[in-house]
mmCIF file of N, CA and C in Angstrom:
data_model
loop_
_atom_site.group_PDB
_atom_site.id
_atom_site.type_symbol
_atom_site.label_atom_id
_atom_site.label_comp_id
_atom_site.label_asym_id
_atom_site.label_seq_id
_atom_site.Cartn_x
_atom_site.Cartn_y
_atom_site.Cartn_z
ATOM 1 N N MET A 264 0.844 -1.156 0.000
ATOM 2 C CA MET A 264 0.000 0.000 0.000
ATOM 3 C C MET A 264 0.901 1.234 0.000
ATOM 4 N N ALA A 265 0.633 2.149 -0.905
ATOM 5 C CA ALA A 265 1.389 3.407 -0.970
ATOM 6 C C ALA A 265 0.503 4.538 -0.471
ATOM 7 N N LEU A 266 1.047 5.338 0.417
ATOM 8 C CA LEU A 266 0.312 6.454 1.002
ATOM 9 C C LEU A 266 1.054 7.755 0.729
ATOM 10 N N ILE A 267 0.333 8.732 0.205
ATOM 11 C CA ILE A 267 0.910 10.057 -0.027
ATOM 12 C C ILE A 267 0.556 10.926 1.167
ATOM 13 N N SER A 268 1.559 11.588 1.707
ATOM 14 C CA SER A 268 1.349 12.431 2.877
ATOM 15 C C SER A 268 0.707 13.757 2.494
ATOM 16 N N SER A 269 0.310 14.480 3.516
ATOM 17 C CA SER A 269 -0.068 15.874 3.329
ATOM 18 C C SER A 269 1.203 16.656 3.046
ATOM 19 N N SER A 270 1.070 17.755 2.342
ATOM 20 C CA SER A 270 2.213 18.628 2.107
ATOM 21 C C SER A 270 2.426 19.479 3.354
ATOM 22 N N VAL A 271 3.661 19.535 3.811
ATOM 23 C CA VAL A 271 4.001 20.308 4.998
ATOM 24 C C VAL A 271 4.825 21.513 4.578
ATOM 25 N N SER A 272 4.384 22.681 4.982
ATOM 26 C CA SER A 272 5.079 23.919 4.644
ATOM 27 C C SER A 272 6.172 24.206 5.671
ATOM 28 N N THR A 273 7.378 24.486 5.179
ATOM 29 C CA THR A 273 8.490 24.893 6.047
ATOM 30 C C THR A 273 9.007 26.242 5.561
ATOM 31 N N GLN A 274 9.910 26.824 6.299
ATOM 32 C CA GLN A 274 10.464 28.117 5.890
ATOM 33 C C GLN A 274 11.265 28.016 4.600
ATOM 34 N N TRP A 275 11.695 26.812 4.215
ATOM 35 C CA TRP A 275 12.473 26.632 2.989
ATOM 36 C C TRP A 275 11.673 26.029 1.855
ATOM 37 N N GLY A 276 10.394 25.752 2.089
ATOM 38 C CA GLY A 276 9.545 25.191 1.045
ATOM 39 C C GLY A 276 8.718 24.036 1.572
ATOM 40 N N ASN A 277 8.005 23.396 0.694
ATOM 41 C CA ASN A 277 7.102 22.311 1.069
ATOM 42 C C ASN A 277 7.802 20.957 1.046
ATOM 43 N N VAL A 278 7.308 20.064 1.903
ATOM 44 C CA VAL A 278 7.810 18.698 1.969
ATOM 45 C C VAL A 278 6.612 17.759 1.876
ATOM 46 N N GLN A 279 6.760 16.736 1.044
ATOM 47 C CA GLN A 279 5.723 15.722 0.914
ATOM 48 C C GLN A 279 6.398 14.395 0.599
ATOM 49 N N VAL A 280 5.932 13.329 1.246
ATOM 50 C CA VAL A 280 6.530 12.012 1.040
ATOM 51 C C VAL A 280 5.479 10.993 0.619
ATOM 52 N N LYS A 281 5.958 9.913 0.035
ATOM 53 C CA LYS A 281 5.130 8.744 -0.261
ATOM 54 C C LYS A 281 5.721 7.583 0.531
ATOM 55 N N VAL A 282 4.891 6.930 1.312
ATOM 56 C CA VAL A 282 5.324 5.813 2.148
ATOM 57 C C VAL A 282 4.716 4.536 1.594
ATOM 58 N N THR A 283 5.547 3.531 1.416
ATOM 59 C CA THR A 283 5.070 2.223 0.990
ATOM 60 C C THR A 283 5.097 1.288 2.185
ATOM 61 N N ILE A 284 3.951 0.674 2.447
ATOM 62 C CA ILE A 284 3.818 -0.260 3.562
ATOM 63 C C ILE A 284 3.439 -1.618 2.990
ATOM 64 N N SER A 285 4.188 -2.624 3.381
ATOM 65 C CA SER A 285 3.922 -3.986 2.934
ATOM 66 C C SER A 285 4.062 -4.923 4.124
ATOM 67 N N GLY A 286 3.082 -5.766 4.334
ATOM 68 C CA GLY A 286 3.131 -6.686 5.467
ATOM 69 C C GLY A 286 3.166 -5.970 6.799
ATOM 70 N N GLY A 287 2.562 -4.782 6.857
ATOM 71 C CA GLY A 287 2.539 -4.010 8.095
ATOM 72 C C GLY A 287 3.834 -3.290 8.418
ATOM 73 N N LYS A 288 4.774 -3.281 7.480
ATOM 74 C CA LYS A 288 6.069 -2.625 7.706
ATOM 75 C C LYS A 288 6.316 -1.555 6.664
ATOM 76 N N ILE A 289 7.023 -0.505 7.074
ATOM 77 C CA ILE A 289 7.447 0.532 6.139
ATOM 78 C C ILE A 289 8.579 -0.055 5.306
ATOM 79 N N THR A 290 8.344 -0.188 4.011
ATOM 80 C CA THR A 290 9.359 -0.777 3.140
ATOM 81 C C THR A 290 10.068 0.261 2.291
ATOM 82 N N ASP A 291 9.436 1.432 2.101
ATOM 83 C CA ASP A 291 10.070 2.473 1.302
ATOM 84 C C ASP A 291 9.462 3.825 1.621
ATOM 85 N N VAL A 292 10.270 4.843 1.498
ATOM 86 C CA VAL A 292 9.823 6.222 1.605
ATOM 87 C C VAL A 292 10.483 6.970 0.457
ATOM 88 N N THR A 293 9.699 7.703 -0.295
ATOM 89 C CA THR A 293 10.260 8.523 -1.369
ATOM 90 C C THR A 293 9.775 9.953 -1.202
ATOM 91 N N MET A 294 10.606 10.860 -1.628
ATOM 92 C CA MET A 294 10.266 12.267 -1.556
ATOM 93 C C MET A 294 9.406 12.627 -2.763
ATOM 94 N N VAL A 295 8.185 13.097 -2.512
ATOM 95 C CA VAL A 295 7.324 13.605 -3.573
ATOM 96 C C VAL A 295 7.712 15.052 -3.857
ATOM 97 N N HIS A 296 7.956 15.793 -2.778
ATOM 98 C CA HIS A 296 8.402 17.186 -2.887
ATOM 99 C C HIS A 296 9.366 17.469 -1.746
ATOM 100 N N SER A 297 10.443 18.130 -2.061
ATOM 101 C CA SER A 297 11.503 18.393 -1.088
ATOM 102 C C SER A 297 11.768 19.889 -1.011
ATOM 103 N N THR A 298 12.245 20.347 0.138
ATOM 104 C CA THR A 298 12.578 21.770 0.258
ATOM 105 C C THR A 298 13.668 22.164 -0.721
ATOM 106 N N SER A 299 14.487 21.212 -1.140
ATOM 107 C CA SER A 299 15.568 21.539 -2.077
ATOM 108 C C SER A 299 15.014 21.983 -3.433
ATOM 109 N N GLU A 300 13.766 21.608 -3.737
ATOM 110 C CA GLU A 300 13.152 22.032 -4.989
ATOM 111 C C GLU A 300 12.755 23.502 -4.947
ATOM 112 N N ASP A 301 12.500 24.006 -3.743
ATOM 113 C CA ASP A 301 12.088 25.396 -3.586
ATOM 114 C C ASP A 301 13.225 26.292 -3.109
ATOM 115 N N GLY A 302 14.215 25.684 -2.501
ATOM 116 C CA GLY A 302 15.268 26.456 -1.851
ATOM 117 C C GLY A 302 16.430 26.791 -2.752
ATOM 118 N N GLU A 303 17.459 27.251 -2.116
ATOM 119 C CA GLU A 303 18.671 27.643 -2.828
ATOM 120 C C GLU A 303 19.697 26.518 -2.692
ATOM 121 N N GLY A 304 20.884 26.746 -3.185
ATOM 122 C CA GLY A 304 21.932 25.735 -3.192
ATOM 123 C C GLY A 304 22.218 25.113 -1.842
ATOM 124 N N ARG A 305 22.223 25.915 -0.793
ATOM 125 C CA ARG A 305 22.516 25.391 0.545
ATOM 126 C C ARG A 305 21.442 24.399 0.972
ATOM 127 N N SER A 306 20.183 24.734 0.706
ATOM 128 C CA SER A 306 19.087 23.836 1.046
ATOM 129 C C SER A 306 19.203 22.526 0.274
ATOM 130 N N GLN A 307 19.580 22.597 -0.973
ATOM 131 C CA GLN A 307 19.753 21.390 -1.777
ATOM 132 C C GLN A 307 20.863 20.512 -1.209
ATOM 133 N N ALA A 308 21.963 21.121 -0.819
ATOM 134 C CA ALA A 308 23.081 20.355 -0.266
ATOM 135 C C ALA A 308 22.681 19.669 1.037
ATOM 136 N N ILE A 309 21.964 20.379 1.886
ATOM 137 C CA ILE A 309 21.509 19.811 3.158
ATOM 138 C C ILE A 309 20.552 18.653 2.895
ATOM 139 N N ASP A 310 19.568 18.877 2.030
ATOM 140 C CA ASP A 310 18.589 17.832 1.735
ATOM 141 C C ASP A 310 19.240 16.608 1.110
ATOM 142 N N ASN A 311 20.179 16.825 0.212
ATOM 143 C CA ASN A 311 20.849 15.706 -0.449
ATOM 144 C C ASN A 311 21.578 14.811 0.547
ATOM 145 N N GLN A 312 22.044 15.400 1.639
ATOM 146 C CA GLN A 312 22.712 14.606 2.675
ATOM 147 C C GLN A 312 21.719 14.040 3.685
ATOM 148 N N ALA A 313 20.747 14.844 4.089
ATOM 149 C CA ALA A 313 19.859 14.456 5.184
ATOM 150 C C ALA A 313 18.754 13.489 4.771
ATOM 151 N N GLU A 314 18.139 13.714 3.624
ATOM 152 C CA GLU A 314 16.981 12.898 3.253
ATOM 153 C C GLU A 314 17.286 11.393 3.186
ATOM 154 N N PRO A 315 18.389 10.968 2.563
ATOM 155 C CA PRO A 315 18.664 9.518 2.565
ATOM 156 C C PRO A 315 18.846 8.947 3.973
ATOM 157 N N VAL A 316 19.436 9.729 4.865
ATOM 158 C CA VAL A 316 19.615 9.282 6.250
ATOM 159 C C VAL A 316 18.259 9.178 6.939
ATOM 160 N N TYR A 317 17.415 10.183 6.761
ATOM 161 C CA TYR A 317 16.084 10.159 7.376
ATOM 162 C C TYR A 317 15.266 8.979 6.858
ATOM 163 N N ILE A 318 15.351 8.701 5.562
ATOM 164 C CA ILE A 318 14.618 7.577 4.983
ATOM 165 C C ILE A 318 15.135 6.252 5.553
ATOM 166 N N SER A 319 16.434 6.103 5.625
ATOM 167 C CA SER A 319 17.026 4.893 6.185
ATOM 168 C C SER A 319 16.622 4.702 7.641
ATOM 169 N N GLU A 320 16.685 5.770 8.420
ATOM 170 C CA GLU A 320 16.318 5.700 9.832
ATOM 171 C C GLU A 320 14.841 5.378 10.008
ATOM 172 N N THR A 321 14.010 5.888 9.110
ATOM 173 C CA THR A 321 12.572 5.587 9.165
ATOM 174 C C THR A 321 12.330 4.098 8.989
ATOM 175 N N LYS A 322 13.026 3.496 8.040
ATOM 176 C CA LYS A 322 12.862 2.057 7.803
ATOM 177 C C LYS A 322 13.326 1.251 9.015
ATOM 178 N N LYS A 323 14.387 1.685 9.658
ATOM 179 C CA LYS A 323 14.876 0.984 10.849
ATOM 180 C C LYS A 323 13.914 1.155 12.019
ATOM 181 N N ALA A 324 13.447 2.393 12.237
ATOM 182 C CA ALA A 324 12.575 2.692 13.375
ATOM 183 C C ALA A 324 11.135 2.243 13.146
ATOM 184 N N GLN A 325 10.746 2.101 11.868
ATOM 185 C CA GLN A 325 9.372 1.768 11.510
ATOM 186 C C GLN A 325 8.389 2.789 12.072
ATOM 187 N N SER A 326 8.826 4.043 12.095
ATOM 188 C CA SER A 326 7.975 5.129 12.587
ATOM 189 C C SER A 326 8.617 6.470 12.196
ATOM 190 N N ALA A 327 7.935 7.538 12.575
ATOM 191 C CA ALA A 327 8.469 8.879 12.348
ATOM 192 C C ALA A 327 9.336 9.331 13.523
ATOM 193 N N ASP A 328 9.543 8.456 14.482
ATOM 194 C CA ASP A 328 10.339 8.778 15.672
ATOM 195 C C ASP A 328 11.815 8.516 15.378
ATOM 196 N N ILE A 329 12.438 9.487 14.694
ATOM 197 C CA ILE A 329 13.852 9.388 14.324
ATOM 198 C C ILE A 329 14.579 10.614 14.834
ATOM 199 N N GLN A 330 15.897 10.549 14.820
ATOM 200 C CA GLN A 330 16.724 11.648 15.310
ATOM 201 C C GLN A 330 17.018 12.656 14.194
ATOM 202 N N ALA A 331 17.069 13.916 14.565
ATOM 203 C CA ALA A 331 17.434 14.974 13.618
ATOM 204 C C ALA A 331 18.941 14.980 13.408
ATOM 205 N N ILE A 332 19.330 15.402 12.228
ATOM 206 C CA ILE A 332 20.741 15.593 11.909
ATOM 207 C C ILE A 332 21.063 17.060 12.160
ATOM 208 N N SER A 333 22.165 17.309 12.838
ATOM 209 C CA SER A 333 22.583 18.678 13.106
ATOM 210 C C SER A 333 22.707 19.447 11.798
ATOM 211 N N GLY A 334 22.087 20.621 11.747
ATOM 212 C CA GLY A 334 22.148 21.460 10.563
ATOM 213 C C GLY A 334 21.031 21.202 9.570
ATOM 214 N N ALA A 335 20.194 20.184 9.839
ATOM 215 C CA ALA A 335 19.097 19.845 8.929
ATOM 216 C C ALA A 335 17.764 19.820 9.675
ATOM 217 N N THR A 336 17.602 20.755 10.592
ATOM 218 C CA THR A 336 16.411 20.784 11.441
ATOM 219 C C THR A 336 15.143 21.062 10.654
ATOM 220 N N VAL A 337 15.177 22.018 9.742
ATOM 221 C CA VAL A 337 13.985 22.343 8.954
ATOM 222 C C VAL A 337 13.585 21.148 8.091
ATOM 223 N N THR A 338 14.555 20.509 7.479
ATOM 224 C CA THR A 338 14.295 19.310 6.685
ATOM 225 C C THR A 338 13.691 18.225 7.569
ATOM 226 N N TYR A 339 14.250 18.041 8.756
ATOM 227 C CA TYR A 339 13.758 17.046 9.709
ATOM 228 C C TYR A 339 12.306 17.315 10.079
ATOM 229 N N GLU A 340 12.011 18.543 10.452
ATOM 230 C CA GLU A 340 10.653 18.876 10.880
ATOM 231 C C GLU A 340 9.647 18.656 9.755
ATOM 232 N N GLY A 341 9.984 19.111 8.556
ATOM 233 C CA GLY A 341 9.087 18.905 7.420
ATOM 234 C C GLY A 341 8.931 17.431 7.090
ATOM 235 N N TYR A 342 10.047 16.711 7.074
ATOM 236 C CA TYR A 342 10.032 15.283 6.741
ATOM 237 C C TYR A 342 9.212 14.491 7.756
ATOM 238 N N THR A 343 9.483 14.669 9.043
ATOM 239 C CA THR A 343 8.798 13.860 10.052
ATOM 240 C C THR A 343 7.315 14.200 10.146
ATOM 241 N N GLN A 344 6.963 15.470 9.980
ATOM 242 C CA GLN A 344 5.541 15.839 9.998
ATOM 243 C C GLN A 344 4.821 15.251 8.789
ATOM 244 N N SER A 345 5.458 15.322 7.644
ATOM 245 C CA SER A 345 4.875 14.761 6.431
ATOM 246 C C SER A 345 4.755 13.244 6.549
ATOM 247 N N LEU A 346 5.814 12.609 7.024
ATOM 248 C CA LEU A 346 5.811 11.159 7.214
ATOM 249 C C LEU A 346 4.688 10.740 8.157
ATOM 250 N N GLN A 347 4.561 11.439 9.268
ATOM 251 C CA GLN A 347 3.523 11.083 10.246
ATOM 252 C C GLN A 347 2.137 11.221 9.643
ATOM 253 N N SER A 348 1.928 12.234 8.795
ATOM 254 C CA SER A 348 0.601 12.401 8.181
ATOM 255 C C SER A 348 0.272 11.226 7.267
ATOM 256 N N ALA A 349 1.275 10.684 6.585
ATOM 257 C CA ALA A 349 1.050 9.502 5.744
ATOM 258 C C ALA A 349 0.763 8.278 6.612
ATOM 259 N N LEU A 350 1.545 8.109 7.679
ATOM 260 C CA LEU A 350 1.356 6.959 8.550
ATOM 261 C C LEU A 350 -0.018 7.003 9.239
ATOM 262 N N ASP A 351 -0.498 8.200 9.553
ATOM 263 C CA ASP A 351 -1.819 8.334 10.162
ATOM 264 C C ASP A 351 -2.914 7.838 9.224
ATOM 265 N N LYS A 352 -2.699 7.942 7.922
ATOM 266 C CA LYS A 352 -3.681 7.463 6.945
ATOM 267 C C LYS A 352 -3.757 5.932 6.936
ATOM 268 N N ALA A 353 -2.703 5.280 7.372
ATOM 269 C CA ALA A 353 -2.667 3.817 7.367
ATOM 270 C C ALA A 353 -3.458 3.225 8.524
ATOM 271 N N VAL A 354 -3.741 4.020 9.518
ATOM 272 C CA VAL A 354 -4.419 3.522 10.723
ATOM 273 C C VAL A 354 -5.911 3.464 10.528
#
Protein backbone atom coordinates (compact mmCIF):
# COMPACT_ATOMS: atom_id res chain seq x y z
CA MET A 1 0.00 0.00 0.00
CA ALA A 2 1.39 3.41 -0.97
CA LEU A 3 0.31 6.45 1.00
CA ILE A 4 0.91 10.06 -0.03
CA SER A 5 1.35 12.43 2.88
CA SER A 6 -0.07 15.87 3.33
CA SER A 7 2.21 18.63 2.11
CA VAL A 8 4.00 20.31 5.00
CA SER A 9 5.08 23.92 4.64
CA THR A 10 8.49 24.89 6.05
CA GLN A 11 10.46 28.12 5.89
CA TRP A 12 12.47 26.63 2.99
CA GLY A 13 9.54 25.19 1.04
CA ASN A 14 7.10 22.31 1.07
CA VAL A 15 7.81 18.70 1.97
CA GLN A 16 5.72 15.72 0.91
CA VAL A 17 6.53 12.01 1.04
CA LYS A 18 5.13 8.74 -0.26
CA VAL A 19 5.32 5.81 2.15
CA THR A 20 5.07 2.22 0.99
CA ILE A 21 3.82 -0.26 3.56
CA SER A 22 3.92 -3.99 2.93
CA GLY A 23 3.13 -6.69 5.47
CA GLY A 24 2.54 -4.01 8.10
CA LYS A 25 6.07 -2.63 7.71
CA ILE A 26 7.45 0.53 6.14
CA THR A 27 9.36 -0.78 3.14
CA ASP A 28 10.07 2.47 1.30
CA VAL A 29 9.82 6.22 1.61
CA THR A 30 10.26 8.52 -1.37
CA MET A 31 10.27 12.27 -1.56
CA VAL A 32 7.32 13.60 -3.57
CA HIS A 33 8.40 17.19 -2.89
CA SER A 34 11.50 18.39 -1.09
CA THR A 35 12.58 21.77 0.26
CA SER A 36 15.57 21.54 -2.08
CA GLU A 37 13.15 22.03 -4.99
CA ASP A 38 12.09 25.40 -3.59
CA GLY A 39 15.27 26.46 -1.85
CA GLU A 40 18.67 27.64 -2.83
CA GLY A 41 21.93 25.74 -3.19
CA ARG A 42 22.52 25.39 0.54
CA SER A 43 19.09 23.84 1.05
CA GLN A 44 19.75 21.39 -1.78
CA ALA A 45 23.08 20.36 -0.27
CA ILE A 46 21.51 19.81 3.16
CA ASP A 47 18.59 17.83 1.73
CA ASN A 48 20.85 15.71 -0.45
CA GLN A 49 22.71 14.61 2.67
CA ALA A 50 19.86 14.46 5.18
CA GLU A 51 16.98 12.90 3.25
CA PRO A 52 18.66 9.52 2.56
CA VAL A 53 19.62 9.28 6.25
CA TYR A 54 16.08 10.16 7.38
CA ILE A 55 14.62 7.58 4.98
CA SER A 56 17.03 4.89 6.19
CA GLU A 57 16.32 5.70 9.83
CA THR A 58 12.57 5.59 9.16
CA LYS A 59 12.86 2.06 7.80
CA LYS A 60 14.88 0.98 10.85
CA ALA A 61 12.58 2.69 13.38
CA GLN A 62 9.37 1.77 11.51
CA SER A 63 7.98 5.13 12.59
CA ALA A 64 8.47 8.88 12.35
CA ASP A 65 10.34 8.78 15.67
CA ILE A 66 13.85 9.39 14.32
CA GLN A 67 16.72 11.65 15.31
CA ALA A 68 17.43 14.97 13.62
CA ILE A 69 20.74 15.59 11.91
CA SER A 70 22.58 18.68 13.11
CA GLY A 71 22.15 21.46 10.56
CA ALA A 72 19.10 19.84 8.93
CA THR A 73 16.41 20.78 11.44
CA VAL A 74 13.98 22.34 8.95
CA THR A 75 14.30 19.31 6.68
CA TYR A 76 13.76 17.05 9.71
CA GLU A 77 10.65 18.88 10.88
CA GLY A 78 9.09 18.91 7.42
CA TYR A 79 10.03 15.28 6.74
CA THR A 80 8.80 13.86 10.05
CA GLN A 81 5.54 15.84 10.00
CA SER A 82 4.87 14.76 6.43
CA LEU A 83 5.81 11.16 7.21
CA GLN A 84 3.52 11.08 10.25
CA SER A 85 0.60 12.40 8.18
CA ALA A 86 1.05 9.50 5.74
CA LEU A 87 1.36 6.96 8.55
CA ASP A 88 -1.82 8.33 10.16
CA LYS A 89 -3.68 7.46 6.95
CA ALA A 90 -2.67 3.82 7.37
CA VAL A 91 -4.42 3.52 10.72
